[in-house]
Amino acid sequence: WDEVGMASIAATNDAKAAKLYDYLQASPHFELIPTADYSKMNVCFRLLQHQLTDQLIDFAAEHGIIGIDGHRSIGGFRVSLYNTITLADVNVLIDVLNLFSSKYLD
């Protein structure tokens, strides 16, 4: 990898994390872990209606999103944004979270 390629990957990763964090911060249905613990690679959050966590995990799986079960120490959800995840993938996740919110939370 050259510096230009690495810079491009870093910029893409920054954009993915920013998009997801911005969505979660603006949503009335989710809460993030404390700011000091933010990660660009693993975004951890919870539903404010904790009792629907398993339902959202199942709903996401029905829409092709798997492996978002929460971090072992904080529960909720853990979304990994590794290099193979695209900005389009993040947009799909946000669409699924919006769909779930409109069906079960609004």
GROMACS .gro file of N, CA and C in nm:
model
  318
    1TRP      N    1   0.084  -0.118   0.000
    1TRP     CA    2   0.000   0.000   0.000
    1TRP      C    3   0.088   0.124   0.000
    2ASP      N    4   0.045   0.223  -0.078
    2ASP     CA    5   0.118   0.349  -0.074
    2ASP      C    6   0.044   0.448   0.015
    3GLU      N    7   0.103   0.563   0.036
    3GLU     CA    8   0.042   0.662   0.125
    3GLU      C    9  -0.093   0.710   0.075
    4VAL      N   10  -0.108   0.722  -0.057
    4VAL     CA   11  -0.235   0.768  -0.113
    4VAL      C   12  -0.344   0.664  -0.088
    5GLY      N   13  -0.311   0.538  -0.107
    5GLY     CA   14  -0.408   0.432  -0.082
    5GLY      C   15  -0.449   0.424   0.064
    6MET      N   16  -0.351   0.436   0.152
    6MET     CA   17  -0.381   0.433   0.295
    6MET      C   18  -0.464   0.554   0.337
    7ALA      N   19  -0.433   0.669   0.281
    7ALA     CA   20  -0.511   0.789   0.312
    7ALA      C   21  -0.655   0.774   0.264
    8SER      N   22  -0.673   0.712   0.151
    8SER     CA   23  -0.807   0.689   0.098
    8SER      C   24  -0.887   0.595   0.187
    9ILE      N   25  -0.822   0.488   0.232
    9ILE     CA   26  -0.888   0.393   0.322
    9ILE      C   27  -0.924   0.462   0.453
   10ALA      N   28  -0.834   0.541   0.506
   10ALA     CA   29  -0.860   0.613   0.632
   10ALA      C   30  -0.976   0.710   0.616
   11ALA      N   31  -0.981   0.780   0.504
   11ALA     CA   32  -1.091   0.875   0.480
   11ALA      C   33  -1.224   0.802   0.468
   12THR      N   34  -1.225   0.689   0.401
   12THR     CA   35  -1.348   0.609   0.390
   12THR      C   36  -1.392   0.560   0.527
   13ASN      N   37  -1.298   0.511   0.607
   13ASN     CA   38  -1.332   0.462   0.741
   13ASN      C   39  -1.384   0.575   0.829
   14ASP      N   40  -1.325   0.693   0.818
   14ASP     CA   41  -1.375   0.809   0.892
   14ASP      C   42  -1.517   0.842   0.851
   15ALA      N   43  -1.545   0.838   0.721
   15ALA     CA   44  -1.679   0.871   0.671
   15ALA      C   45  -1.783   0.771   0.718
   16LYS      N   46  -1.747   0.642   0.718
   16LYS     CA   47  -1.840   0.538   0.764
   16LYS      C   48  -1.875   0.559   0.911
   17ALA      N   49  -1.773   0.578   0.993
   17ALA     CA   50  -1.796   0.597   1.137
   17ALA      C   51  -1.876   0.723   1.162
   18ALA      N   52  -1.841   0.832   1.096
   18ALA     CA   53  -1.912   0.958   1.116
   18ALA      C   54  -2.059   0.945   1.078
   19LYS      N   55  -2.086   0.879   0.967
   19LYS     CA   56  -2.225   0.863   0.923
   19LYS      C   57  -2.306   0.785   1.026
   20LEU      N   58  -2.252   0.674   1.075
   20LEU     CA   59  -2.326   0.593   1.172
   20LEU      C   60  -2.340   0.666   1.305
   21TYR      N   61  -2.233   0.726   1.354
   21TYR     CA   62  -2.242   0.800   1.480
   21TYR      C   63  -2.341   0.916   1.469
   22ASP      N   64  -2.338   0.989   1.358
   22ASP     CA   65  -2.431   1.101   1.340
   22ASP      C   66  -2.576   1.051   1.343
   23TYR      N   67  -2.601   0.940   1.275
   23TYR     CA   68  -2.736   0.884   1.275
   23TYR      C   69  -2.779   0.846   1.418
   24LEU      N   70  -2.695   0.773   1.487
   24LEU     CA   71  -2.731   0.727   1.621
   24LEU      C   72  -2.749   0.843   1.719
   25GLN      N   73  -2.665   0.945   1.708
   25GLN     CA   74  -2.677   1.061   1.796
   25GLN      C   75  -2.807   1.137   1.771
   26ALA      N   76  -2.852   1.141   1.647
   26ALA     CA   77  -2.974   1.214   1.612
   26ALA      C   78  -3.101   1.135   1.639
   27SER      N   79  -3.089   1.005   1.654
   27SER     CA   80  -3.206   0.919   1.673
   27SER      C   81  -3.257   0.928   1.817
   28PRO      N   82  -3.389   0.934   1.834
   28PRO     CA   83  -3.444   0.932   1.969
   28PRO      C   84  -3.455   0.790   2.026
   29HIS      N   85  -3.414   0.690   1.949
   29HIS     CA   86  -3.434   0.551   1.989
   29HIS      C   87  -3.309   0.479   2.039
   30PHE      N   88  -3.193   0.540   2.020
   30PHE     CA   89  -3.067   0.474   2.052
   30PHE      C   90  -2.983   0.559   2.147
   31GLU      N   91  -2.895   0.490   2.221
   31GLU     CA   92  -2.797   0.561   2.303
   31GLU      C   93  -2.660   0.503   2.273
   32LEU      N   94  -2.561   0.591   2.268
   32LEU     CA   95  -2.424   0.550   2.243
   32LEU      C   96  -2.350   0.529   2.373
   33ILE      N   97  -2.240   0.458   2.365
   33ILE     CA   98  -2.151   0.450   2.480
   33ILE      C   99  -2.088   0.588   2.501
   34PRO      N  100  -2.027   0.615   2.614
   34PRO     CA  101  -1.967   0.747   2.636
   34PRO      C  102  -1.866   0.786   2.527
   35THR      N  103  -1.861   0.914   2.493
   35THR     CA  104  -1.779   0.966   2.384
   35THR      C  105  -1.632   0.924   2.394
   36ALA      N  106  -1.578   0.921   2.513
   36ALA     CA  107  -1.436   0.885   2.529
   36ALA      C  108  -1.407   0.744   2.480
   37ASP      N  109  -1.510   0.660   2.470
   37ASP     CA  110  -1.492   0.521   2.430
   37ASP      C  111  -1.524   0.496   2.283
   38TYR      N  112  -1.553   0.601   2.205
   38TYR     CA  113  -1.587   0.582   2.064
   38TYR      C  114  -1.474   0.514   1.989
   39SER      N  115  -1.512   0.430   1.896
   39SER     CA  116  -1.417   0.361   1.810
   39SER      C  117  -1.463   0.378   1.666
   40LYS      N  118  -1.370   0.401   1.576
   40LYS     CA  119  -1.406   0.409   1.433
   40LYS      C  120  -1.437   0.271   1.377
   41MET      N  121  -1.385   0.169   1.438
   41MET     CA  122  -1.400   0.034   1.385
   41MET      C  123  -1.516  -0.043   1.446
   42ASN      N  124  -1.548  -0.018   1.571
   42ASN     CA  125  -1.654  -0.092   1.639
   42ASN      C  126  -1.745   0.008   1.711
   43VAL      N  127  -1.863   0.026   1.654
   43VAL     CA  128  -1.958   0.122   1.709
   43VAL      C  129  -2.053   0.047   1.801
   44CYS      N  130  -2.053   0.085   1.929
   44CYS     CA  131  -2.137   0.018   2.028
   44CYS      C  132  -2.249   0.112   2.071
   45PHE      N  133  -2.371   0.057   2.074
   45PHE     CA  134  -2.487   0.137   2.111
   45PHE      C  135  -2.596   0.047   2.165
   46ARG      N  136  -2.698   0.108   2.223
   46ARG     CA  137  -2.812   0.034   2.278
   46ARG      C  138  -2.942   0.097   2.230
   47LEU      N  139  -3.045   0.016   2.230
   47LEU     CA  140  -3.182   0.067   2.215
   47LEU      C  141  -3.225   0.125   2.348
   48LEU      N  142  -3.294   0.236   2.345
   48LEU     CA  143  -3.347   0.289   2.471
   48LEU      C  144  -3.453   0.194   2.527
   49GLN      N  145  -3.525   0.126   2.439
   49GLN     CA  146  -3.620   0.023   2.481
   49GLN      C  147  -3.546  -0.111   2.479
   50HIS      N  148  -3.469  -0.134   2.583
   50HIS     CA  149  -3.380  -0.250   2.590
   50HIS      C  150  -3.452  -0.382   2.564
   51GLN      N  151  -3.579  -0.390   2.601
   51GLN     CA  152  -3.652  -0.515   2.585
   51GLN      C  153  -3.669  -0.556   2.439
   52LEU      N  154  -3.642  -0.466   2.345
   52LEU     CA  155  -3.655  -0.497   2.202
   52LEU      C  156  -3.521  -0.532   2.136
   53THR      N  157  -3.417  -0.546   2.215
   53THR     CA  158  -3.284  -0.573   2.160
   53THR      C  159  -3.283  -0.700   2.077
   54ASP      N  160  -3.331  -0.810   2.131
   54ASP     CA  161  -3.330  -0.936   2.055
   54ASP      C  162  -3.417  -0.925   1.930
   55GLN      N  163  -3.526  -0.852   1.940
   55GLN     CA  164  -3.613  -0.834   1.824
   55GLN      C  165  -3.539  -0.759   1.713
   56LEU      N  166  -3.462  -0.658   1.748
   56LEU     CA  167  -3.386  -0.584   1.647
   56LEU      C  168  -3.276  -0.671   1.587
   57ILE      N  169  -3.211  -0.752   1.668
   57ILE     CA  170  -3.109  -0.843   1.614
   57ILE      C  171  -3.171  -0.938   1.513
   58ASP      N  172  -3.287  -0.993   1.544
   58ASP     CA  173  -3.358  -1.083   1.452
   58ASP      C  174  -3.403  -1.008   1.327
   59PHE      N  175  -3.456  -0.887   1.344
   59PHE     CA  176  -3.502  -0.805   1.233
   59PHE      C  177  -3.386  -0.773   1.138
   60ALA      N  178  -3.273  -0.737   1.195
   60ALA     CA  179  -3.155  -0.708   1.113
   60ALA      C  180  -3.113  -0.832   1.034
   61ALA      N  181  -3.113  -0.948   1.100
   61ALA     CA  182  -3.075  -1.073   1.032
   61ALA      C  183  -3.169  -1.103   0.915
   62GLU      N  184  -3.298  -1.076   0.935
   62GLU     CA  185  -3.396  -1.095   0.826
   62GLU      C  186  -3.365  -1.005   0.707
   63HIS      N  187  -3.292  -0.897   0.732
   63HIS     CA  188  -3.256  -0.802   0.627
   63HIS      C  189  -3.109  -0.814   0.587
   64GLY      N  190  -3.047  -0.928   0.621
   64GLY     CA  191  -2.912  -0.957   0.576
   64GLY      C  192  -2.800  -0.898   0.660
   65ILE      N  193  -2.833  -0.846   0.777
   65ILE     CA  194  -2.731  -0.788   0.864
   65ILE      C  195  -2.714  -0.881   0.984
   66ILE      N  196  -2.596  -0.940   0.994
   66ILE     CA  197  -2.570  -1.036   1.102
   66ILE      C  198  -2.448  -0.992   1.183
   67GLY      N  199  -2.436  -1.048   1.301
   67GLY     CA  200  -2.317  -1.024   1.382
   67GLY      C  201  -2.314  -0.890   1.452
   68ILE      N  202  -2.431  -0.833   1.481
   68ILE     CA  203  -2.432  -0.703   1.549
   68ILE      C  204  -2.467  -0.716   1.697
   69ASP      N  205  -2.463  -0.839   1.747
   69ASP     CA  206  -2.488  -0.860   1.890
   69ASP      C  207  -2.390  -0.775   1.970
   70GLY      N  208  -2.435  -0.732   2.083
   70GLY     CA  209  -2.359  -0.638   2.164
   70GLY      C  210  -2.227  -0.688   2.216
   71HIS      N  211  -2.149  -0.593   2.256
   71HIS     CA  212  -2.022  -0.619   2.321
   71HIS      C  213  -2.049  -0.693   2.452
   72ARG      N  214  -1.966  -0.787   2.484
   72ARG     CA  215  -1.992  -0.873   2.600
   72ARG      C  216  -2.003  -0.796   2.731
   73SER      N  217  -1.938  -0.681   2.742
   73SER     CA  218  -1.943  -0.609   2.869
   73SER      C  219  -2.051  -0.501   2.876
   74ILE      N  220  -2.105  -0.458   2.761
   74ILE     CA  221  -2.206  -0.352   2.766
   74ILE      C  222  -2.340  -0.390   2.704
   75GLY      N  223  -2.346  -0.505   2.638
   75GLY     CA  224  -2.472  -0.547   2.575
   75GLY      C  225  -2.506  -0.462   2.455
   76GLY      N  226  -2.633  -0.457   2.423
   76GLY     CA  227  -2.678  -0.376   2.310
   76GLY      C  228  -2.629  -0.430   2.178
   77PHE      N  229  -2.566  -0.342   2.101
   77PHE     CA  230  -2.522  -0.374   1.965
   77PHE      C  231  -2.378  -0.332   1.946
   78ARG      N  232  -2.310  -0.406   1.860
   78ARG     CA  233  -2.172  -0.374   1.823
   78ARG      C  234  -2.161  -0.393   1.673
   79VAL      N  235  -2.144  -0.282   1.603
   79VAL     CA  236  -2.133  -0.285   1.458
   79VAL      C  237  -1.986  -0.264   1.420
   80SER      N  238  -1.929  -0.361   1.353
   80SER     CA  239  -1.790  -0.351   1.310
   80SER      C  240  -1.783  -0.290   1.171
   81LEU      N  241  -1.698  -0.189   1.156
   81LEU     CA  242  -1.683  -0.116   1.030
   81LEU      C  243  -1.545  -0.140   0.970
   82TYR      N  244  -1.505  -0.265   0.964
   82TYR     CA  245  -1.373  -0.296   0.911
   82TYR      C  246  -1.362  -0.255   0.765
   83ASN      N  247  -1.243  -0.263   0.709
   83ASN     CA  248  -1.217  -0.211   0.575
   83ASN      C  249  -1.307  -0.270   0.466
   84THR      N  250  -1.353  -0.393   0.483
   84THR     CA  251  -1.437  -0.453   0.379
   84THR      C  252  -1.581  -0.400   0.382
   85ILE      N  253  -1.619  -0.335   0.490
   85ILE     CA  254  -1.753  -0.274   0.498
   85ILE      C  255  -1.749  -0.142   0.422
   86THR      N  256  -1.846  -0.123   0.334
   86THR     CA  257  -1.849  -0.002   0.251
   86THR      C  258  -1.943   0.102   0.310
   87LEU      N  259  -1.934   0.223   0.258
   87LEU     CA  260  -2.028   0.327   0.298
   87LEU      C  261  -2.170   0.285   0.258
   88ALA      N  262  -2.185   0.216   0.146
   88ALA     CA  263  -2.317   0.165   0.106
   88ALA      C  264  -2.370   0.066   0.209
   89ASP      N  265  -2.283  -0.017   0.267
   89ASP     CA  266  -2.324  -0.110   0.372
   89ASP      C  267  -2.376  -0.034   0.494
   90VAL      N  268  -2.308   0.074   0.530
   90VAL     CA  269  -2.352   0.156   0.643
   90VAL      C  270  -2.489   0.217   0.613
   91ASN      N  271  -2.509   0.260   0.489
   91ASN     CA  272  -2.639   0.315   0.451
   91ASN      C  273  -2.749   0.210   0.461
   92VAL      N  274  -2.719   0.086   0.425
   92VAL     CA  275  -2.817  -0.023   0.438
   92VAL      C  276  -2.850  -0.044   0.585
   93LEU      N  277  -2.750  -0.046   0.671
   93LEU     CA  278  -2.774  -0.061   0.814
   93LEU      C  279  -2.865   0.050   0.865
   94ILE      N  280  -2.836   0.172   0.828
   94ILE     CA  281  -2.918   0.285   0.872
   94ILE      C  282  -3.061   0.271   0.820
   95ASP      N  283  -3.076   0.227   0.697
   95ASP     CA  284  -3.211   0.204   0.642
   95ASP      C  285  -3.285   0.099   0.724
   96VAL      N  286  -3.216  -0.009   0.763
   96VAL     CA  287  -3.279  -0.115   0.842
   96VAL      C  288  -3.315  -0.063   0.982
   97LEU      N  289  -3.226   0.014   1.042
   97LEU     CA  290  -3.257   0.073   1.173
   97LEU      C  291  -3.377   0.168   1.163
   98ASN      N  292  -3.384   0.244   1.056
   98ASN     CA  293  -3.500   0.332   1.035
   98ASN      C  294  -3.628   0.252   1.016
   99LEU      N  295  -3.620   0.146   0.939
   99LEU     CA  296  -3.738   0.062   0.917
   99LEU      C  297  -3.785  -0.001   1.047
  100PHE      N  298  -3.693  -0.053   1.126
  100PHE     CA  299  -3.729  -0.109   1.255
  100PHE      C  300  -3.791  -0.003   1.344
  101SER      N  301  -3.731   0.114   1.347
  101SER     CA  302  -3.783   0.223   1.430
  101SER      C  303  -3.924   0.261   1.389
  102SER      N  304  -3.949   0.269   1.259
  102SER     CA  305  -4.082   0.308   1.213
  102SER      C  306  -4.187   0.201   1.242
  103LYS      N  307  -4.146   0.075   1.241
  103LYS     CA  308  -4.241  -0.035   1.266
  103LYS      C  309  -4.267  -0.059   1.414
  104TYR      N  310  -4.163  -0.043   1.497
  104TYR     CA  311  -4.174  -0.087   1.636
  104TYR      C  312  -4.153   0.023   1.741
  105LEU      N  313  -4.100   0.139   1.700
  105LEU     CA  314  -4.063   0.236   1.801
  105LEU      C  315  -4.134   0.371   1.787
  106ASP      N  316  -4.175   0.407   1.669
  106ASP     CA  317  -4.239   0.539   1.650
  106ASP      C  318  -4.384   0.540   1.693
   0.00000   0.00000   0.00000
